[in-house]
Amino acid sequence: MSPLKKHATSLEMTFMVILFEIGSTPMFVLGSKAKQDAWLAMSVGAAAGFALLLLFLWIQRRLPEMELNGMLRFGFGRIAGGSISAIYCCYFAYESMRNLRDFGELTAIILLPATPMSVTMLVFLLIGGYAIWKGAETIFRLPEILLPGLMFFYFILIGMFLLMKGADFRRLMPVAENGLRPILNAALPDIVSFPFGQILVFLLLWSRWNRPGVPVKQTIWAYIGVSLFLIFMEAINIAVLGPDLTHSSVIPLLKAVRTLSGLKFIERLDILVTFMIFIGLLIKMLIFFYCSVRMASLLTNKSEKIWAVAVGAVIYAASFIERDYTQHIAIGLGPSLKIDVIFQVAIPLVLALALALRGRKGFNPPG
Amino acid sequence: MKLKFLSNRKPDFKTAQNSILPFHPLESSLDTNLAEIKRLIGHSADVVFRSLSNPSSDSPAISFIYIDGLVNSDLVSQAVIQPLTDHPLLKEQRPEQAFLLIKEQILPVGGLQECTTVETLLGMLFEGNAIILLDGSKIALAAGTSFWEKRSVNEPTSQGVIRGPKEGFTESLRTCTSMVRRRLKTADLRVEQYKIGRRTQTGVALVYLHGIASEQVLAEIRKRLDAIDTDSILESNYIEELIQDGGLTPFPTIMSTERPDAMAGGILEGQIGIIIDGTPFALLAPSTFFSFFQSSEDYYQRFDISSFLRLIRYSAFFVSMLLPALYIAITTFHQEMLPTTLLISLAAQREGVPFPAFIEALLMELTFDVLREAGVRMPRAIGPAVSIVGALVLGQAAVQAGLVSAAMVIVVSFTAISNFVIPSMAIANSIRLIRFMMMLFAGSLGLLGIMSFLMVLVIHMASLQSFGVPYLSPIAPMNPGYLKDIIIRAPLRNMKMRPSTYGSKEAPRQNLLPKEQQASGSPSEGQGNKNS
């Protein structure tokens, strides 16, 4: 375990929140059950996620300078807190594994159909492992390099959709055809837990801000900005493809980009989308991987490098458990969502309750 | 700020500069001293011993030692030997008084230093001083008579500009420092001199602006210079490799430059110049990745064209690194990404080629590297022959023979040309190596391989440091205010503050007058006008 170094600048925090939340989200149309209202479902999800974010921020403000591990121990006592931390460690590893598998499957579909998934996933995991080996300071610098490039690509795509009249916003009509119920059904809890609830990981990252306190302002602005962006991307996706096609394709954004065939120079802008998927999934996988490693290293007082190897091996092995893509998706949309609710909502709520009760007893957290 | 130290040093090294010789104080007897010096020097043809001793008179015996070729012989005979032989008073003095008389009155030379040990005496001797030994005195005098053949100041060969000063550094340390001093006429310019190398005793000068260069970085550089214990320093790369931050990396973390104006510009931004005697290539540390893409000419042209050229350079960087790899990846794995007509034309060209694209590219790239190396080494007279071989045989004939495709020749040539666009040879060379790795990854994993390796490079660069300065600053960690001299070059008027990228304090470097006033008064722009 390395002592906590406060190295992340405000900008790094902001960029990290944005990049982490974007992740691979715009590739998929979440809440496609709500048909053309998926973007409304996204908005509802973002709003609910915002409530969760406020909860996490409240917890962090009550216990500044503390990481999730310490918070759980503080809230639930040594043994219970320790065990819950260990479970969280596994949860993060599981999430990392899901992203890894996602990547493996997507690569097999769009990039390298002939290459075995074990190779592509290994390469992907090794990149994550290398970043963790280099330490959190390096990880926090990555968004500053990657996010501008990523946003540039997104703006090219959006510009193309709008200029080449690919996007037809009438496809978003009629708004809320069947009332609010389908929208809410699609949004809760699916969209909340992916991607918005995943901001939970920042309970391990906020404490690295290089100023005293909690980067509340930075996080909230980043969250609002990224939510608007994600909602817009969702709307664009549907506007290009229409609700039915969106619902049926594996990667709607890729399909949408493939409609841009009017360009003579490059037939398809696949390369851009591939790049976006790569960066998005990598940063998600990396952060979950890192959080798992960090939790493990905090629990055992061992160095992060050792745990990076161990956790990496576990993640790699676990990524082969699911038989195929169908099962991967089925688990992702079924049991996984229920687990997410426990880890992203239930436990933090109980923790907050415990903290509130302690606070009434007259406890003043340091700082 | 995290500073990495050189950790794997031997514990027993000494910082004493003359540690290979034992310490010998001078005796009062001239003969003993001369014997000792002769024993240490041996019989070298270029060392001149000359004695003025007249046993019949009671004047002190005097001996001169100098090295032929390192001294100005006219000066030695006129300003050292002649006054001492002619002087009427000298003969009547006792040794101590004679010594004082020589030191303070007789010798018409500028620099005069005292030596009390044989070691310092030899050091002075090898620097071109004429040594004066006086019988009965335990102190020797070293007269500054050094003069040797030097190359005159020429145009820099490796970093040419169209507009801008045309003079480059030379091999002489003093000439180099004077060139910097001439550009920075301020009391804050400090020149700290070191002698490094047990046998070469190479002069190394730290040049920096006091109050602007970061004290922390300065202390670290001094520490690393002091820690050097080596036989020889023959070129600035010796110093560069010995003091650069540890860790295996293909990227240079110290910049080398041949241009005094580039060095002055760097020093004004808080970098520290290291000038090494015997080479025209001086070092600038700390350096960030982006500083390797800035040419001093950027500031001698209008900002719009400079910005455009910078963008061209960054594109050339990516082309030089990625083009062959992209060609391999797309023709091998992702043909569907090409427009159909282009794909058909490429496929037709590759029809007769017996190798996979990766091998084809590898062969061509290696061929070009061989040609390039040959171009550097071969005698000038054979130059045209190599161009013919390169252009005709390896280009057109190879295509016609069906060994490589014409598209591959275009790719390789464009890659090679792009590599020369980058102003710094150091970073251009590191790309040459990275390119081969990139091609390997592209040949095995296609676009995924390229993206993966790019990501590894990004992570690697984000973790690099140059004397505590993050290598990718000011992008990561980002400082939005400093971006106006990174990707583009903003107008000078808009760059009012000196960036603190290199650890210096941020401070205005221009008069912060509003534009109207400045236009009516005398505009004081430019890098030279700094306020510390």
XYZ file of C-alpha atoms in Angstrom, chain A residues 91 94-95 190 193-194 198 332 335-346:
20
model
C -17.285 -5.986 -7.423
C -16.146 -7.883 -11.817
C -17.039 -4.583 -13.472
C -30.877 0.151 -15.799
C -26.556 1.790 -12.750
C -24.873 2.123 -16.125
C -20.733 3.941 -11.600
C -25.226 -7.899 -17.991
C -28.314 -10.322 -12.465
C -25.657 -7.696 -12.983
C -28.157 -4.855 -12.756
C -29.476 -6.156 -9.451
C -25.972 -6.374 -8.029
C -25.304 -2.860 -9.230
C -28.259 -1.580 -7.231
C -26.920 -3.190 -4.076
C -23.442 -1.730 -4.478
C -24.317 1.629 -5.934
C -27.426 2.464 -3.944
C -28.129 0.156 -1.023
